[in-house]
Amino acid sequence: DIQLTQSPSTLPASLGERVTISCRASQSISNSLNWYQQKPDGTVKRLIYSTSTLESGVPSRFSGSGSGTDYSLSISSLESEDFAMYYCLQYATYPQTFGGGTKLELK
Amino acid sequence: QVQLQQSGAELAKPGSSVKISCKASGYTFTSYDISWIKQTTGQGLEYIGYINTGSGGTYYNEKFKGKATLTVDKSSSTAFMQLSSLTPEDTAVYYCARRSLFDYWGQGVMVTVSS
């Protein structure tokens, strides 16, 4: 199975700050990577798919990039509703696997 | 709008089974497969498998073979997952999601296994 290593596991940040979350795969996943936001009530929302395509309705402050084994999610200017858990998911091979998650918390 | 509505929380005894549901609305049910995902504090998110909602064909992650059984009722646009021979390690939140690059997720179902 492909391992996804997400970092950092916890990210303290301030309102208005720019942050970046990393997701590194154990082998090339050919841009087959999505990013998700999970709120404390368990609601899961797709933010980015296929590495860099922004989900409809998701604010443009979210962006994704990467290739090969290294991918990242950036949020350009944090707003209060952005403080949540974030996960990456690879769908290049079965079984699909997830990163361990990043908790974005208010500093 | 697309919605995946999952059934309510379950409390089950070790050795028993539970069957949770995922009712789809807002789209043509048989046009998208349904995937299932397990979330625990210790193991994070794990992919269980998926079911082809048209044919009923299934794929299971090797880790969940014999544990999870996926079925579908096209008449009610509902997918089901039965978890058998429950142990405390099966205590988790279980999500369904559309297999289309996991675009929409259900709200999750908490399954607690305890004597």
PDB file of C-alpha atoms in Angstrom:
ATOM      1  CA  ASP A   1       0.000   0.000   0.000  1.00  0.00           C
ATOM      2  CA  ILE A   2       1.121   3.560  -0.664  1.00  0.00           C
ATOM      3  CA  GLN A   3       1.943   5.445   2.514  1.00  0.00           C
ATOM      4  CA  LEU A   4       1.075   9.137   2.737  1.00  0.00           C
ATOM      5  CA  THR A   5       3.048  11.145   5.264  1.00  0.00           C
ATOM      6  CA  GLN A   6       1.379  14.391   6.162  1.00  0.00           C
ATOM      7  CA  SER A   7       3.172  17.229   7.936  1.00  0.00           C
ATOM      8  CA  PRO A   8       2.960  18.922  10.242  1.00  0.00           C
ATOM      9  CA  SER A   9       0.536  16.949  12.391  1.00  0.00           C
ATOM     10  CA  THR A  10      -0.400  20.142  14.217  1.00  0.00           C
ATOM     11  CA  LEU A  11      -0.132  23.633  12.794  1.00  0.00           C
ATOM     12  CA  PRO A  12      -0.713  26.636  15.083  1.00  0.00           C
ATOM     13  CA  ALA A  13      -1.521  29.703  13.012  1.00  0.00           C
ATOM     14  CA  SER A  14      -3.098  33.142  13.229  1.00  0.00           C
ATOM     15  CA  LEU A  15      -5.977  34.730  11.350  1.00  0.00           C
ATOM     16  CA  GLY A  16      -4.761  36.166   8.063  1.00  0.00           C
ATOM     17  CA  GLU A  17      -1.656  34.004   7.987  1.00  0.00           C
ATOM     18  CA  ARG A  18      -0.603  31.901   5.000  1.00  0.00           C
ATOM     19  CA  VAL A  19      -0.060  28.216   5.759  1.00  0.00           C
ATOM     20  CA  THR A  20       1.077  25.148   3.848  1.00  0.00           C
ATOM     21  CA  ILE A  21       0.433  21.486   4.602  1.00  0.00           C
ATOM     22  CA  SER A  22       2.602  18.823   3.034  1.00  0.00           C
ATOM     23  CA  CYS A  23       1.729  15.309   1.893  1.00  0.00           C
ATOM     24  CA  ARG A  24       4.505  12.959   0.794  1.00  0.00           C
ATOM     25  CA  ALA A  25       3.785   9.625  -0.872  1.00  0.00           C
ATOM     26  CA  SER A  26       5.937   6.507  -0.587  1.00  0.00           C
ATOM     27  CA  GLN A  27       5.919   6.260  -4.400  1.00  0.00           C
ATOM     28  CA  SER A  28       4.799   8.370  -7.299  1.00  0.00           C
ATOM     29  CA  ILE A  29       1.031   8.890  -7.401  1.00  0.00           C
ATOM     30  CA  SER A  30       0.878  10.840 -10.672  1.00  0.00           C
ATOM     31  CA  ASN A  31      -1.185  13.753  -9.340  1.00  0.00           C
ATOM     32  CA  SER A  32      -3.907  11.391  -8.079  1.00  0.00           C
ATOM     33  CA  LEU A  33      -4.345  13.291  -4.840  1.00  0.00           C
ATOM     34  CA  ASN A  34      -7.220  15.052  -3.112  1.00  0.00           C
ATOM     35  CA  TRP A  35      -7.406  17.280  -0.049  1.00  0.00           C
ATOM     36  CA  TYR A  36     -10.220  17.227   2.499  1.00  0.00           C
ATOM     37  CA  GLN A  37     -11.333  19.349   5.410  1.00  0.00           C
ATOM     38  CA  GLN A  38     -12.983  17.721   8.421  1.00  0.00           C
ATOM     39  CA  LYS A  39     -14.843  19.805  10.966  1.00  0.00           C
ATOM     40  CA  PRO A  40     -15.248  18.845  14.670  1.00  0.00           C
ATOM     41  CA  ASP A  41     -18.777  17.576  13.982  1.00  0.00           C
ATOM     42  CA  GLY A  42     -17.294  15.037  11.559  1.00  0.00           C
ATOM     43  CA  THR A  43     -18.400  16.713   8.353  1.00  0.00           C
ATOM     44  CA  VAL A  44     -15.953  15.972   5.550  1.00  0.00           C
ATOM     45  CA  LYS A  45     -15.623  18.271   2.575  1.00  0.00           C
ATOM     46  CA  ARG A  46     -13.479  17.890  -0.513  1.00  0.00           C
ATOM     47  CA  LEU A  47     -11.403  21.011  -1.167  1.00  0.00           C
ATOM     48  CA  ILE A  48      -9.053  20.042  -3.966  1.00  0.00           C
ATOM     49  CA  TYR A  49      -9.016  17.126  -6.382  1.00  0.00           C
ATOM     50  CA  SER A  50      -6.450  15.862  -8.846  1.00  0.00           C
ATOM     51  CA  THR A  51      -3.735  17.796  -6.995  1.00  0.00           C
ATOM     52  CA  SER A  52      -4.760  21.312  -7.929  1.00  0.00           C
ATOM     53  CA  THR A  53      -8.386  21.575  -9.082  1.00  0.00           C
ATOM     54  CA  LEU A  54     -10.442  23.646  -6.684  1.00  0.00           C
ATOM     55  CA  GLU A  55     -13.797  22.169  -5.757  1.00  0.00           C
ATOM     56  CA  SER A  56     -16.742  24.292  -6.822  1.00  0.00           C
ATOM     57  CA  GLY A  57     -17.739  26.656  -4.044  1.00  0.00           C
ATOM     58  CA  VAL A  58     -14.462  26.382  -2.170  1.00  0.00           C
ATOM     59  CA  PRO A  59     -12.844  29.776  -1.555  1.00  0.00           C
ATOM     60  CA  SER A  60      -9.948  30.696  -3.804  1.00  0.00           C
ATOM     61  CA  ARG A  61      -7.650  31.139  -0.801  1.00  0.00           C
ATOM     62  CA  PHE A  62      -7.253  27.337  -0.956  1.00  0.00           C
ATOM     63  CA  SER A  63      -4.814  25.950  -3.500  1.00  0.00           C
ATOM     64  CA  GLY A  64      -3.049  22.690  -4.185  1.00  0.00           C
ATOM     65  CA  SER A  65       0.145  21.811  -5.983  1.00  0.00           C
ATOM     66  CA  GLY A  66       2.675  19.069  -6.399  1.00  0.00           C
ATOM     67  CA  SER A  67       3.841  16.199  -8.526  1.00  0.00           C
ATOM     68  CA  GLY A  68       5.440  12.800  -8.240  1.00  0.00           C
ATOM     69  CA  THR A  69       5.601  12.064  -4.533  1.00  0.00           C
ATOM     70  CA  ASP A  70       5.332  15.569  -3.031  1.00  0.00           C
ATOM     71  CA  TYR A  71       2.122  17.535  -2.715  1.00  0.00           C
ATOM     72  CA  SER A  72       0.913  20.499  -0.718  1.00  0.00           C
ATOM     73  CA  LEU A  73      -2.195  22.386   0.280  1.00  0.00           C
ATOM     74  CA  SER A  74      -1.915  26.118   0.903  1.00  0.00           C
ATOM     75  CA  ILE A  75      -4.345  28.535   2.462  1.00  0.00           C
ATOM     76  CA  SER A  76      -3.410  32.085   1.560  1.00  0.00           C
ATOM     77  CA  SER A  77      -5.098  34.063   4.337  1.00  0.00           C
ATOM     78  CA  LEU A  78      -6.638  32.112   7.186  1.00  0.00           C
ATOM     79  CA  GLU A  79     -10.192  32.794   8.203  1.00  0.00           C
ATOM     80  CA  SER A  80     -11.861  31.553  11.358  1.00  0.00           C
ATOM     81  CA  GLU A  81     -13.777  28.781   9.579  1.00  0.00           C
ATOM     82  CA  ASP A  82     -10.532  27.285   8.252  1.00  0.00           C
ATOM     83  CA  PHE A  83      -9.433  25.954  11.642  1.00  0.00           C
ATOM     84  CA  ALA A  84     -10.117  22.242  11.260  1.00  0.00           C
ATOM     85  CA  MET A  85      -8.491  18.915  10.363  1.00  0.00           C
ATOM     86  CA  TYR A  86      -7.048  18.419   6.888  1.00  0.00           C
ATOM     87  CA  TYR A  87      -6.334  15.132   5.134  1.00  0.00           C
ATOM     88  CA  CYS A  88      -4.797  14.094   1.855  1.00  0.00           C
ATOM     89  CA  LEU A  89      -5.997  11.029  -0.072  1.00  0.00           C
ATOM     90  CA  GLN A  90      -4.284   9.164  -2.908  1.00  0.00           C
ATOM     91  CA  TYR A  91      -6.329   7.263  -5.465  1.00  0.00           C
ATOM     92  CA  ALA A  92      -3.525   6.217  -7.797  1.00  0.00           C
ATOM     93  CA  THR A  93      -3.583   2.623  -6.606  1.00  0.00           C
ATOM     94  CA  TYR A  94      -5.774   0.330  -4.543  1.00  0.00           C
ATOM     95  CA  PRO A  95      -6.319   0.447  -1.723  1.00  0.00           C
ATOM     96  CA  GLN A  96      -6.697   4.199  -1.634  1.00  0.00           C
ATOM     97  CA  THR A  97      -4.892   5.597   1.378  1.00  0.00           C
ATOM     98  CA  PHE A  98      -5.055   8.715   3.502  1.00  0.00           C
ATOM     99  CA  GLY A  99      -2.519  10.929   5.175  1.00  0.00           C
ATOM    100  CA  GLY A 100      -2.458  11.004   8.961  1.00  0.00           C
ATOM    101  CA  GLY A 101      -4.038  14.439   9.125  1.00  0.00           C
ATOM    102  CA  THR A 102      -3.063  17.975  10.088  1.00  0.00           C
ATOM    103  CA  LYS A 103      -4.843  19.853  12.819  1.00  0.00           C
ATOM    104  CA  LEU A 104      -4.898  23.535  11.961  1.00  0.00           C
ATOM    105  CA  GLU A 105      -5.396  25.378  15.221  1.00  0.00           C
ATOM    106  CA  LEU A 106      -5.607  28.962  16.310  1.00  0.00           C
ATOM    107  CA  LYS A 107      -2.354  30.225  17.760  1.00  0.00           C
TER     108      LYS A 107
ATOM    109  CA  GLN B   1     -28.101  18.716  -4.084  1.00  0.00           C
ATOM    110  CA  VAL B   2     -26.131  15.534  -3.562  1.00  0.00           C
ATOM    111  CA  GLN B   3     -26.626  14.049  -0.113  1.00  0.00           C
ATOM    112  CA  LEU B   4     -25.522  10.848   1.543  1.00  0.00           C
ATOM    113  CA  GLN B   5     -27.549  10.299   4.705  1.00  0.00           C
ATOM    114  CA  GLN B   6     -26.207   7.648   7.028  1.00  0.00           C
ATOM    115  CA  SER B   7     -28.039   5.757   9.750  1.00  0.00           C
ATOM    116  CA  GLY B   8     -27.682   6.443  13.445  1.00  0.00           C
ATOM    117  CA  ALA B   9     -25.090   5.485  15.992  1.00  0.00           C
ATOM    118  CA  GLU B  10     -24.791   1.837  16.986  1.00  0.00           C
ATOM    119  CA  LEU B  11     -23.806   0.182  20.247  1.00  0.00           C
ATOM    120  CA  ALA B  12     -22.996  -3.486  19.779  1.00  0.00           C
ATOM    121  CA  LYS B  13     -21.601  -6.345  21.827  1.00  0.00           C
ATOM    122  CA  PRO B  14     -18.414  -8.176  20.920  1.00  0.00           C
ATOM    123  CA  GLY B  15     -19.087 -11.028  18.528  1.00  0.00           C
ATOM    124  CA  SER B  16     -22.247  -9.501  17.118  1.00  0.00           C
ATOM    125  CA  SER B  17     -22.902  -7.762  13.782  1.00  0.00           C
ATOM    126  CA  VAL B  18     -24.191  -4.378  12.760  1.00  0.00           C
ATOM    127  CA  LYS B  19     -25.543  -3.117   9.467  1.00  0.00           C
ATOM    128  CA  ILE B  20     -25.295   0.566   8.682  1.00  0.00           C
ATOM    129  CA  SER B  21     -26.877   2.366   5.791  1.00  0.00           C
ATOM    130  CA  CYS B  22     -26.123   5.212   3.423  1.00  0.00           C
ATOM    131  CA  LYS B  23     -29.101   6.688   1.585  1.00  0.00           C
ATOM    132  CA  ALA B  24     -28.290   8.739  -1.502  1.00  0.00           C
ATOM    133  CA  SER B  25     -30.296  11.594  -2.941  1.00  0.00           C
ATOM    134  CA  GLY B  26     -29.859  14.402  -5.427  1.00  0.00           C
ATOM    135  CA  TYR B  27     -28.366  12.301  -8.221  1.00  0.00           C
ATOM    136  CA  THR B  28     -28.852   9.073 -10.142  1.00  0.00           C
ATOM    137  CA  PHE B  29     -27.852   6.447  -7.599  1.00  0.00           C
ATOM    138  CA  THR B  30     -26.616   3.843 -10.040  1.00  0.00           C
ATOM    139  CA  SER B  31     -24.303   6.285 -11.822  1.00  0.00           C
ATOM    140  CA  TYR B  32     -21.808   6.344  -8.963  1.00  0.00           C
ATOM    141  CA  ASP B  33     -20.247   3.642  -6.851  1.00  0.00           C
ATOM    142  CA  ILE B  34     -20.210   4.010  -3.079  1.00  0.00           C
ATOM    143  CA  SER B  35     -17.043   3.692  -1.040  1.00  0.00           C
ATOM    144  CA  TRP B  36     -16.739   3.087   2.697  1.00  0.00           C
ATOM    145  CA  ILE B  37     -14.108   4.494   5.017  1.00  0.00           C
ATOM    146  CA  LYS B  38     -13.237   3.786   8.653  1.00  0.00           C
ATOM    147  CA  GLN B  39     -11.926   6.472  10.990  1.00  0.00           C
ATOM    148  CA  THR B  40     -10.309   5.839  14.331  1.00  0.00           C
ATOM    149  CA  THR B  41      -8.128   7.968  16.539  1.00  0.00           C
ATOM    150  CA  GLY B  42      -5.308   5.446  16.385  1.00  0.00           C
ATOM    151  CA  GLN B  43      -5.335   4.348  12.729  1.00  0.00           C
ATOM    152  CA  GLY B  44      -6.762   7.474  11.134  1.00  0.00           C
ATOM    153  CA  LEU B  45      -8.731   7.039   7.934  1.00  0.00           C
ATOM    154  CA  GLU B  46      -8.757   3.634   6.259  1.00  0.00           C
ATOM    155  CA  TYR B  47     -10.350   2.604   2.992  1.00  0.00           C
ATOM    156  CA  ILE B  48     -12.665  -0.365   3.390  1.00  0.00           C
ATOM    157  CA  GLY B  49     -13.842  -0.875  -0.178  1.00  0.00           C
ATOM    158  CA  TYR B  50     -16.541   0.021  -2.622  1.00  0.00           C
ATOM    159  CA  ILE B  51     -19.657  -1.323  -4.248  1.00  0.00           C
ATOM    160  CA  ASN B  52     -20.785  -0.826  -7.816  1.00  0.00           C
ATOM    161  CA  THR B  53     -24.308   0.427  -7.276  1.00  0.00           C
ATOM    162  CA  GLY B  54     -25.458  -0.817 -10.656  1.00  0.00           C
ATOM    163  CA  SER B  55     -24.087  -4.348 -10.710  1.00  0.00           C
ATOM    164  CA  GLY B  56     -23.500  -4.952  -7.009  1.00  0.00           C
ATOM    165  CA  GLY B  57     -19.891  -5.833  -7.710  1.00  0.00           C
ATOM    166  CA  THR B  58     -17.527  -5.149  -4.834  1.00  0.00           C
ATOM    167  CA  TYR B  59     -13.899  -4.464  -4.020  1.00  0.00           C
ATOM    168  CA  TYR B  60     -12.541  -4.903  -0.517  1.00  0.00           C
ATOM    169  CA  ASN B  61      -9.304  -3.716   0.989  1.00  0.00           C
ATOM    170  CA  GLU B  62      -7.516  -6.921   1.999  1.00  0.00           C
ATOM    171  CA  LYS B  63      -7.563  -5.733   5.604  1.00  0.00           C
ATOM    172  CA  PHE B  64     -11.356  -5.712   5.693  1.00  0.00           C
ATOM    173  CA  LYS B  65     -12.134  -8.926   3.857  1.00  0.00           C
ATOM    174  CA  GLY B  66     -14.282 -11.071   6.096  1.00  0.00           C
ATOM    175  CA  LYS B  67     -15.086  -8.089   8.298  1.00  0.00           C
ATOM    176  CA  ALA B  68     -17.192  -5.906   6.008  1.00  0.00           C
ATOM    177  CA  THR B  69     -19.885  -6.923   3.547  1.00  0.00           C
ATOM    178  CA  LEU B  70     -21.185  -4.306   1.139  1.00  0.00           C
ATOM    179  CA  THR B  71     -24.620  -4.476  -0.423  1.00  0.00           C
ATOM    180  CA  VAL B  72     -26.999  -2.150  -2.183  1.00  0.00           C
ATOM    181  CA  ASP B  73     -30.743  -1.680  -2.620  1.00  0.00           C
ATOM    182  CA  LYS B  74     -31.301   0.188  -5.859  1.00  0.00           C
ATOM    183  CA  SER B  75     -35.022   0.601  -5.197  1.00  0.00           C
ATOM    184  CA  SER B  76     -34.301   2.823  -2.200  1.00  0.00           C
ATOM    185  CA  SER B  77     -30.990   4.292  -3.412  1.00  0.00           C
ATOM    186  CA  THR B  78     -29.328   2.914  -0.324  1.00  0.00           C
ATOM    187  CA  ALA B  79     -25.969   1.263   0.237  1.00  0.00           C
ATOM    188  CA  PHE B  80     -25.307  -0.912   3.242  1.00  0.00           C
ATOM    189  CA  MET B  81     -22.275  -2.147   5.090  1.00  0.00           C
ATOM    190  CA  GLN B  82     -22.477  -5.052   7.502  1.00  0.00           C
ATOM    191  CA  LEU B  83     -19.664  -5.483   9.995  1.00  0.00           C
ATOM    192  CA  SER B  84     -19.422  -8.944  11.509  1.00  0.00           C
ATOM    193  CA  SER B  85     -17.712 -10.647  14.444  1.00  0.00           C
ATOM    194  CA  LEU B  86     -17.290  -7.288  16.091  1.00  0.00           C
ATOM    195  CA  THR B  87     -14.380  -6.593  18.423  1.00  0.00           C
ATOM    196  CA  PRO B  88     -13.428  -3.406  20.286  1.00  0.00           C
ATOM    197  CA  GLU B  89     -11.030  -2.661  17.382  1.00  0.00           C
ATOM    198  CA  ASP B  90     -14.088  -2.111  15.196  1.00  0.00           C
ATOM    199  CA  THR B  91     -15.125   0.846  17.329  1.00  0.00           C
ATOM    200  CA  ALA B  92     -14.894   3.732  14.894  1.00  0.00           C
ATOM    201  CA  VAL B  93     -16.734   6.253  12.813  1.00  0.00           C
ATOM    202  CA  TYR B  94     -17.707   4.828   9.443  1.00  0.00           C
ATOM    203  CA  TYR B  95     -18.284   7.013   6.412  1.00  0.00           C
ATOM    204  CA  CYS B  96     -19.762   6.368   3.019  1.00  0.00           C
ATOM    205  CA  ALA B  97     -18.636   8.468   0.081  1.00  0.00           C
ATOM    206  CA  ARG B  98     -19.281   8.619  -3.613  1.00  0.00           C
ATOM    207  CA  ARG B  99     -16.458   6.833  -5.361  1.00  0.00           C
ATOM    208  CA  SER B 100     -16.209   9.633  -7.921  1.00  0.00           C
ATOM    209  CA  LEU B 101     -12.910  10.822  -6.507  1.00  0.00           C
ATOM    210  CA  PHE B 102     -14.607  10.769  -3.098  1.00  0.00           C
ATOM    211  CA  ASP B 103     -16.472  13.966  -3.875  1.00  0.00           C
ATOM    212  CA  TYR B 104     -19.361  13.706  -1.405  1.00  0.00           C
ATOM    213  CA  TRP B 105     -19.350  12.085   2.017  1.00  0.00           C
ATOM    214  CA  GLY B 106     -22.011  11.035   4.463  1.00  0.00           C
ATOM    215  CA  GLN B 107     -22.055  12.478   7.954  1.00  0.00           C
ATOM    216  CA  GLY B 108     -20.508   9.380   9.491  1.00  0.00           C
ATOM    217  CA  VAL B 109     -21.838   6.715  11.849  1.00  0.00           C
ATOM    218  CA  MET B 110     -20.306   6.002  15.245  1.00  0.00           C
ATOM    219  CA  VAL B 111     -20.136   2.279  15.951  1.00  0.00           C
ATOM    220  CA  THR B 112     -19.175   1.381  19.506  1.00  0.00           C
ATOM    221  CA  VAL B 113     -18.338  -2.202  20.389  1.00  0.00           C
ATOM    222  CA  SER B 114     -18.495  -2.835  24.102  1.00  0.00           C
ATOM    223  CA  SER B 115     -19.747  -5.500  26.471  1.00  0.00           C
TER     224      SER B 115
END
